[in-house]
Short mmCIF file of C-alpha atoms in Angstrom, two decimals:
data_model
loop_
_atom_site.label_atom_id
_atom_site.label_comp_id
_atom_site.label_asym_id
_atom_site.label_seq_id
_atom_site.Cartn_x
_atom_site.Cartn_y
_atom_site.Cartn_z
CA MET A 864 304.07 -146.03 -31.04
CA LYS A 865 304.05 -142.24 -32.28
CA LYS A 866 300.04 -142.92 -32.62
CA THR A 867 300.24 -144.49 -28.57
CA GLN A 868 301.77 -141.67 -27.47
CA THR A 869 299.80 -139.11 -29.50
CA PHE A 870 296.59 -140.97 -27.25
CA LEU A 871 297.95 -141.24 -23.87
CA LEU A 872 299.21 -137.85 -23.78
CA PHE A 873 295.41 -136.94 -25.14
CA PHE A 874 293.69 -138.59 -22.45
CA LEU A 875 296.01 -137.45 -19.90
CA LEU A 876 295.52 -133.92 -20.77
CA LEU A 877 291.46 -134.78 -20.42
CA PHE A 878 291.76 -136.48 -17.25
CA LEU A 879 293.62 -133.11 -16.16
CA SER A 880 290.93 -131.42 -17.58
CA LEU A 881 288.22 -132.94 -15.92
CA VAL A 882 290.13 -133.29 -12.38
CA SER A 883 290.48 -129.21 -12.94
CA ILE A 884 286.81 -129.34 -13.88
CA SER A 885 285.83 -130.86 -10.54
CA ALA A 886 288.13 -129.21 -8.51
CA ASP A 887 286.28 -125.88 -9.71
CA ALA A 888 283.09 -127.53 -8.94
CA GLU A 889 283.98 -128.31 -5.59
CA ASP A 890 285.36 -125.26 -5.10
CA GLN A 891 282.26 -123.60 -5.79
CA GLU A 892 280.42 -125.39 -3.74
CA SER A 893 282.65 -125.18 -0.96
CA ILE A 894 281.96 -121.29 -1.40
CA GLU A 895 278.55 -121.56 -1.69
CA ILE A 896 278.19 -123.83 1.79
CA ASN A 897 280.68 -121.22 3.84
CA ALA A 898 278.63 -118.02 2.45
CA LYS A 899 275.64 -119.95 3.53
CA ILE A 900 276.88 -120.92 7.01
CA GLU A 901 278.16 -117.09 7.36
CA ILE A 902 275.04 -115.77 6.16
CA GLU A 903 272.93 -117.30 8.59
CA LYS A 904 274.85 -116.31 11.56
CA VAL A 905 274.93 -112.60 10.20
CA SER A 906 271.03 -113.31 9.98
CA ARG A 907 270.50 -114.27 13.47
CA ASN A 908 273.19 -111.18 14.92
CA ILE A 909 271.02 -108.56 12.84
CA ILE A 910 267.43 -110.05 13.79
CA ASN A 911 268.54 -110.12 17.62
CA ALA A 912 270.06 -106.46 17.13
CA LEU A 913 266.77 -105.29 15.71
CA ARG A 914 264.80 -106.85 18.43
CA TYR A 915 266.46 -104.91 21.17
CA GLY A 916 266.95 -101.78 18.87
CA LYS A 917 270.53 -102.17 18.76
CA PHE A 918 270.67 -100.56 15.18
CA VAL A 919 274.54 -99.40 14.99
CA LEU A 920 275.09 -103.01 15.34
CA ALA A 921 272.69 -104.27 12.81
CA ASP A 922 274.13 -101.85 10.36
CA ALA A 923 277.74 -103.28 11.22
CA GLU A 924 276.94 -106.85 10.83
CA TRP A 925 275.05 -106.13 7.55
CA LYS A 926 278.24 -104.63 6.20
CA LYS A 927 279.90 -108.21 6.74
CA ILE A 928 277.86 -109.56 4.08
CA GLN A 929 278.21 -107.09 1.24
CA THR A 930 279.77 -109.26 -1.43
CA GLU A 931 278.46 -110.99 -4.44
CA VAL A 932 278.28 -114.22 -3.14
CA TYR A 933 275.76 -113.41 -0.18
CA LYS A 934 273.45 -111.75 -2.98
CA PRO A 935 271.77 -114.79 -4.74
CA PHE A 936 270.53 -115.79 -1.20
CA ALA A 937 266.69 -114.93 -0.48
CA GLU A 938 267.78 -114.19 3.57
CA TYR A 939 269.78 -111.77 2.08
CA ASP A 940 266.80 -109.79 0.41
CA TYR A 941 265.15 -110.25 3.70
CA LEU A 942 267.88 -108.61 5.98
CA ASN A 943 267.63 -105.58 3.83
CA GLY A 944 264.01 -105.43 3.96
CA SER A 945 263.88 -105.70 7.53
CA LEU A 946 266.65 -102.69 7.87
CA LEU A 947 264.79 -100.87 5.51
CA TYR A 948 261.59 -101.61 7.78
CA THR A 949 263.14 -100.39 11.10
CA ARG A 950 263.90 -97.18 9.00
CA MET A 951 260.31 -97.01 7.82
CA GLU A 952 261.19 -97.13 4.25
CA TRP A 953 258.14 -99.01 3.26
CA GLN A 954 258.44 -99.02 -0.54
CA GLU A 955 261.96 -100.17 -0.57
CA ALA A 956 261.22 -102.76 1.87
CA LYS A 957 258.75 -104.28 0.05
CA GLU A 958 260.29 -104.42 -2.96
CA SER A 959 263.26 -106.22 -1.00
CA LEU A 960 260.92 -108.60 0.66
CA ASN A 961 259.07 -109.40 -2.48
CA LYS A 962 262.36 -110.30 -3.87
CA ALA A 963 263.47 -112.87 -0.99
CA LEU A 964 259.75 -114.44 -1.45
CA LYS A 965 260.23 -114.64 -5.09
CA LYS A 966 263.40 -116.75 -4.31
CA GLU A 967 261.67 -118.56 -1.89
CA PRO A 968 258.33 -118.51 -1.72
CA ASN A 969 258.17 -120.37 1.81
CA HIS A 970 260.23 -117.47 3.73
CA GLU A 971 257.83 -117.11 6.51
CA ALA A 972 259.66 -114.27 8.22
CA ALA A 973 259.49 -111.96 5.07
CA SER A 974 256.07 -112.97 4.71
CA PHE A 975 255.23 -111.80 7.93
CA LEU A 976 257.36 -108.44 7.81
CA LEU A 977 255.56 -107.72 4.51
CA GLY A 978 252.30 -108.04 6.30
CA MET A 979 253.27 -105.68 8.94
CA ILE A 980 254.45 -102.74 6.12
CA TYR A 981 251.01 -102.87 4.79
CA ALA A 982 249.49 -102.59 8.34
CA GLN A 983 251.93 -99.68 8.66
CA GLU A 984 250.59 -97.97 5.74
CA ASP A 985 247.00 -98.44 7.38
CA SER A 986 246.27 -101.07 3.82
CA TRP A 987 244.61 -103.65 5.96
CA ALA A 988 242.94 -105.67 3.85
CA GLU A 989 246.54 -106.30 1.89
CA ALA A 990 247.78 -107.21 5.57
CA LYS A 991 245.06 -109.56 6.14
CA GLU A 992 245.84 -111.28 2.57
CA THR A 993 249.62 -111.35 3.42
CA TRP A 994 249.35 -112.82 6.92
CA LEU A 995 246.91 -115.71 5.58
CA GLU A 996 249.67 -116.77 3.29
CA THR A 997 251.93 -116.90 6.35
CA ASN A 998 249.70 -118.77 8.23
CA GLN A 999 249.72 -121.24 5.54
CA ILE A 1000 253.77 -121.44 5.67
CA SER A 1001 253.61 -121.59 9.36
CA PRO A 1002 250.20 -122.82 10.51
CA TYR A 1003 251.67 -123.06 14.24
CA ASN A 1004 252.85 -119.70 14.95
CA PRO A 1005 250.69 -117.86 17.78
CA PHE A 1006 251.75 -114.38 17.00
CA TYR A 1007 250.79 -114.88 13.29
CA HIS A 1008 247.44 -116.14 14.03
CA TYR A 1009 247.01 -113.20 16.47
CA ASN A 1010 248.06 -110.71 13.99
CA LEU A 1011 245.72 -111.90 11.07
CA GLY A 1012 243.16 -111.97 13.91
CA LEU A 1013 243.58 -108.39 14.87
CA SER A 1014 243.45 -107.31 10.99
CA TYR A 1015 240.05 -108.65 10.60
CA TYR A 1016 238.90 -107.15 13.61
CA ILE A 1017 240.09 -103.82 12.45
CA LEU A 1018 237.84 -104.53 9.01
CA LYS A 1019 235.06 -105.41 11.15
CA ASP A 1020 234.91 -109.47 10.07
CA PHE A 1021 234.39 -110.17 13.40
CA GLN A 1022 233.66 -114.04 12.86
CA ASN A 1023 236.95 -114.63 11.14
CA ALA A 1024 238.76 -112.79 13.91
CA ILE A 1025 237.57 -114.69 16.65
CA SER A 1026 238.61 -117.87 14.78
CA SER A 1027 242.01 -116.73 14.34
CA LEU A 1028 242.29 -115.58 18.05
CA ASN A 1029 241.09 -118.71 19.35
CA LYS A 1030 243.38 -120.25 17.13
CA SER A 1031 246.08 -117.99 18.96
CA LEU A 1032 245.12 -119.02 21.85
CA GLU A 1033 245.55 -122.65 20.88
CA TYR A 1034 249.40 -122.32 20.49
CA LYS A 1035 249.63 -119.77 23.32
CA ALA A 1036 247.21 -120.14 26.02
CA ASN A 1037 247.76 -117.33 28.17
CA TYR A 1038 248.15 -115.01 25.38
CA ASN A 1039 246.56 -111.85 26.95
CA GLU A 1040 246.58 -109.58 24.01
CA ALA A 1041 244.79 -112.00 21.94
CA LYS A 1042 242.31 -112.28 24.85
CA LEU A 1043 242.13 -108.58 24.79
CA ILE A 1044 241.28 -107.85 21.12
CA LEU A 1045 238.66 -111.33 21.61
CA ALA A 1046 236.86 -109.39 23.98
CA LYS A 1047 236.90 -106.19 22.05
CA THR A 1048 235.38 -108.57 19.22
CA TYR A 1049 233.04 -109.92 21.43
CA LEU A 1050 231.66 -106.12 22.59
CA GLU A 1051 231.29 -105.60 18.97
CA LEU A 1052 228.88 -108.56 18.65
CA ASN A 1053 226.96 -107.04 21.65
CA GLN A 1054 228.00 -110.72 23.30
CA VAL A 1055 229.00 -108.84 26.56
CA GLU A 1056 229.28 -112.15 28.73
CA LYS A 1057 231.96 -113.80 26.69
CA ALA A 1058 233.41 -110.28 26.35
CA LYS A 1059 233.44 -110.31 30.38
CA ASN A 1060 234.78 -113.78 30.41
CA GLU A 1061 238.27 -113.40 28.44
CA LEU A 1062 238.66 -109.90 30.65
CA THR A 1063 238.28 -111.49 34.02
CA SER A 1064 240.86 -114.23 32.72
CA ILE A 1065 243.38 -111.37 31.65
CA LEU A 1066 243.09 -109.14 35.06
CA GLU A 1067 243.12 -112.41 37.17
CA GLN A 1068 246.45 -113.04 35.52
CA ASP A 1069 247.42 -109.05 35.40
CA PRO A 1070 245.67 -107.09 37.50
CA LYS A 1071 247.50 -104.04 36.47
CA HIS A 1072 246.38 -104.62 32.76
CA MET A 1073 245.42 -101.25 31.54
CA LEU A 1074 243.71 -101.64 28.31
CA ALA A 1075 241.93 -104.73 30.02
CA SER A 1076 240.86 -103.00 32.96
CA HIS A 1077 239.38 -100.26 31.08
CA LEU A 1078 237.20 -102.60 29.13
CA MET A 1079 235.93 -104.40 32.30
CA GLY A 1080 234.64 -100.74 33.37
CA ARG A 1081 232.96 -100.30 29.71
CA VAL A 1082 231.19 -104.40 30.55
CA VAL A 1083 230.26 -103.55 33.98
CA TYR A 1084 228.26 -100.07 32.89
CA LEU A 1085 227.06 -102.15 30.13
CA MET A 1086 225.58 -105.44 32.49
CA ASP A 1087 225.06 -102.75 35.87
CA LYS A 1088 224.18 -99.60 34.72
CA ASP A 1089 226.56 -98.77 37.62
CA PRO A 1090 228.83 -95.86 37.17
CA LYS A 1091 230.34 -95.95 40.79
CA LYS A 1092 231.70 -99.37 39.94
CA SER A 1093 232.53 -98.85 36.28
CA LEU A 1094 234.67 -95.77 37.38
CA THR A 1095 236.72 -98.04 39.87
CA TYR A 1096 238.40 -99.72 36.43
CA LEU A 1097 239.51 -96.20 34.82
CA LYS A 1098 243.42 -96.05 35.20
CA ASN A 1099 244.33 -93.49 32.64
CA PRO A 1100 241.88 -91.27 30.65
CA ARG A 1101 244.29 -90.54 28.20
CA ALA A 1102 244.71 -94.20 27.15
CA LEU A 1103 240.85 -94.69 26.79
CA GLY A 1104 239.84 -95.73 23.09
CA TRP A 1105 236.93 -93.43 21.81
CA ARG A 1106 234.37 -96.28 22.52
CA GLU A 1107 235.34 -96.25 26.25
CA LYS A 1108 235.45 -92.21 26.21
CA LYS A 1109 231.51 -92.43 25.61
CA VAL A 1110 230.90 -94.95 28.41
CA TYR A 1111 233.20 -93.21 30.69
CA ALA A 1112 231.50 -89.70 30.01
CA ARG A 1113 228.48 -91.20 31.09
CA CYS A 1114 229.45 -92.45 34.27
CA TYR A 1115 230.95 -89.55 35.17
CA PHE A 1116 227.98 -87.58 33.94
CA GLU A 1117 225.63 -89.69 36.30
CA MET A 1118 227.72 -89.22 39.12
CA ARG A 1119 227.50 -85.40 38.31
CA LYS A 1120 231.10 -84.79 37.48
CA TRP A 1121 230.00 -83.01 34.72
CA ARG A 1122 233.71 -81.52 33.94
CA GLU A 1123 235.25 -84.74 33.60
CA ALA A 1124 232.66 -85.78 31.38
CA GLU A 1125 232.72 -82.75 29.41
CA ASN A 1126 236.80 -83.45 29.15
CA LEU A 1127 236.20 -87.38 27.69
CA LEU A 1128 233.45 -86.36 25.10
CA ARG A 1129 234.33 -83.28 23.83
CA PRO A 1130 236.56 -85.01 21.30
CA ILE A 1131 233.85 -87.75 20.29
CA ALA A 1132 231.15 -84.95 20.09
CA TYR A 1133 233.33 -82.69 17.57
CA SER A 1134 234.18 -85.64 15.13
CA PRO A 1135 232.65 -86.18 12.14
CA PHE A 1136 231.22 -89.64 13.36
CA ALA A 1137 229.43 -88.62 16.42
CA ASP A 1138 225.56 -89.17 16.24
CA GLU A 1139 222.69 -87.17 17.64
CA TYR A 1140 222.61 -88.71 20.60
CA ASP A 1141 226.55 -87.72 21.58
CA GLN A 1142 226.09 -84.17 20.57
CA SER A 1143 222.75 -83.98 22.29
CA PHE A 1144 224.34 -85.23 25.50
CA TYR A 1145 227.91 -82.93 24.86
CA LEU A 1146 224.80 -79.86 24.35
CA ASN A 1147 223.52 -80.88 27.87
CA LEU A 1148 226.89 -81.09 29.78
CA LEU A 1149 228.05 -77.58 28.30
CA LEU A 1150 224.71 -75.97 29.69
CA ASN A 1151 225.23 -77.59 32.99
CA LEU A 1152 228.47 -76.49 33.61
CA GLY A 1153 227.30 -72.87 32.59
CA PHE A 1154 229.42 -72.76 29.32
CA ASP A 1155 226.10 -70.93 27.40
CA GLU A 1156 228.77 -69.65 24.79
CA ARG A 1157 230.24 -72.45 24.00
CA ALA A 1158 227.03 -74.58 24.22
CA ASN A 1159 225.70 -71.96 21.40
CA ASP A 1160 229.07 -72.07 19.26
CA PHE A 1161 228.52 -76.07 19.45
CA PHE A 1162 224.86 -75.95 18.40
CA HIS A 1163 225.92 -73.88 15.14
CA PHE A 1164 228.71 -76.12 14.31
CA ILE A 1165 226.79 -79.19 14.33
CA GLN A 1166 224.18 -77.44 12.09
CA LYS A 1167 227.09 -76.90 9.72
CA GLN A 1168 227.76 -80.68 9.52
CA SER A 1169 227.00 -82.76 6.85
CA GLN A 1170 225.80 -86.30 7.31
CA ASN A 1171 227.19 -88.60 9.94
CA GLU A 1172 227.57 -91.39 7.47
CA SER A 1173 229.33 -89.85 4.99
CA LYS A 1174 232.91 -91.10 3.27
CA ILE A 1175 234.74 -88.52 5.74
CA ALA A 1176 233.27 -89.91 8.75
CA GLU A 1177 234.13 -93.70 7.48
CA ALA A 1178 237.91 -92.76 6.67
CA TYR A 1179 238.19 -90.94 10.17
CA ARG A 1180 236.38 -94.17 12.06
CA MET A 1181 238.75 -96.51 9.78
CA LEU A 1182 242.17 -94.19 10.72
CA LEU A 1183 240.98 -94.21 14.56
CA SER A 1184 240.81 -97.97 14.28
CA SER A 1185 243.97 -98.51 12.31
CA ARG A 1186 246.11 -96.37 14.97
CA GLU A 1187 244.40 -98.53 17.71
CA GLY A 1188 245.78 -101.57 15.76
CA LYS A 1189 249.06 -100.66 15.05
CA ASP A 1190 249.43 -100.32 18.70
CA LEU A 1191 248.29 -103.38 19.56
CA LEU A 1192 249.80 -105.54 16.93
CA TYR A 1193 252.78 -108.20 17.40
CA HIS A 1194 255.90 -106.38 16.45
CA ASN A 1195 259.25 -108.28 15.60
CA PHE A 1196 261.26 -105.41 15.38
CA LYS A 1197 261.70 -101.78 17.08
CA LEU A 1198 261.70 -99.09 14.69
CA ARG A 1199 264.44 -96.17 14.87
CA TYR A 1200 262.44 -92.93 15.11
#
């Protein structure tokens, strides 16, 4: 009898222990489910706040998930990286985004933002490689294909740029930004008619599209050699890229508006990658304006210059292209500064 009671007591204690363990497991699972629901809700709030530049709201939402229960989630590291990105703390943001990707390799938003940081750091080759991975994770996003195409354009890989930009247009047919980079790419390949077709499509939808208008003026001059017609497309001389400055300076010169031509060509003529044509053209402008002393000073300046295709010249070209690219990137978030 005593043995029977002992066995019963043992089984009762075992049963209670198992019930307790099961209850603890259920409690832990419930905590994790609730934490996941909460972090997803907070994530939506933070992302929307960062998109609209509401940084105080984003920081307030971030404080809601500062307990240990949220830190194992990849989304926690992604949100931390996003907040650091908006503060332009690139290295810390990269570390946090890489943590997110280690926990969840298919976290497309973390992958995309990591590529953005590389682009902000002028590391376009790394940005391209990262965005290739982003596009494998999410192959139907037009903005991902657009940024990838832009990185190919900056890196002068024009055929891949065309492929990526066309892929972007497959998923967003009236994406004018993709058409603009496509037109720029065609111009680099001297496929002027194709560039014109893309620009015409943009200007039909948006006649006030300044960058497309500036490029169209360049196309008109290349095709028709009509400086007067080309100048009708000029909206804002300060917003011209260096390639367009050369074209519009030539247009002004042919219209005998030498002062306007000199203003546009000056930064090109003094740059380390000005070619002999740019330099002789600028000298001619200075002489036409009666600036003999400036012409003499410029002549001595170019005599001292090293070869145009120096490493410095190439670095300068790349920095200008990178600055242009950063202005044209598709951004998820605003920056705080």
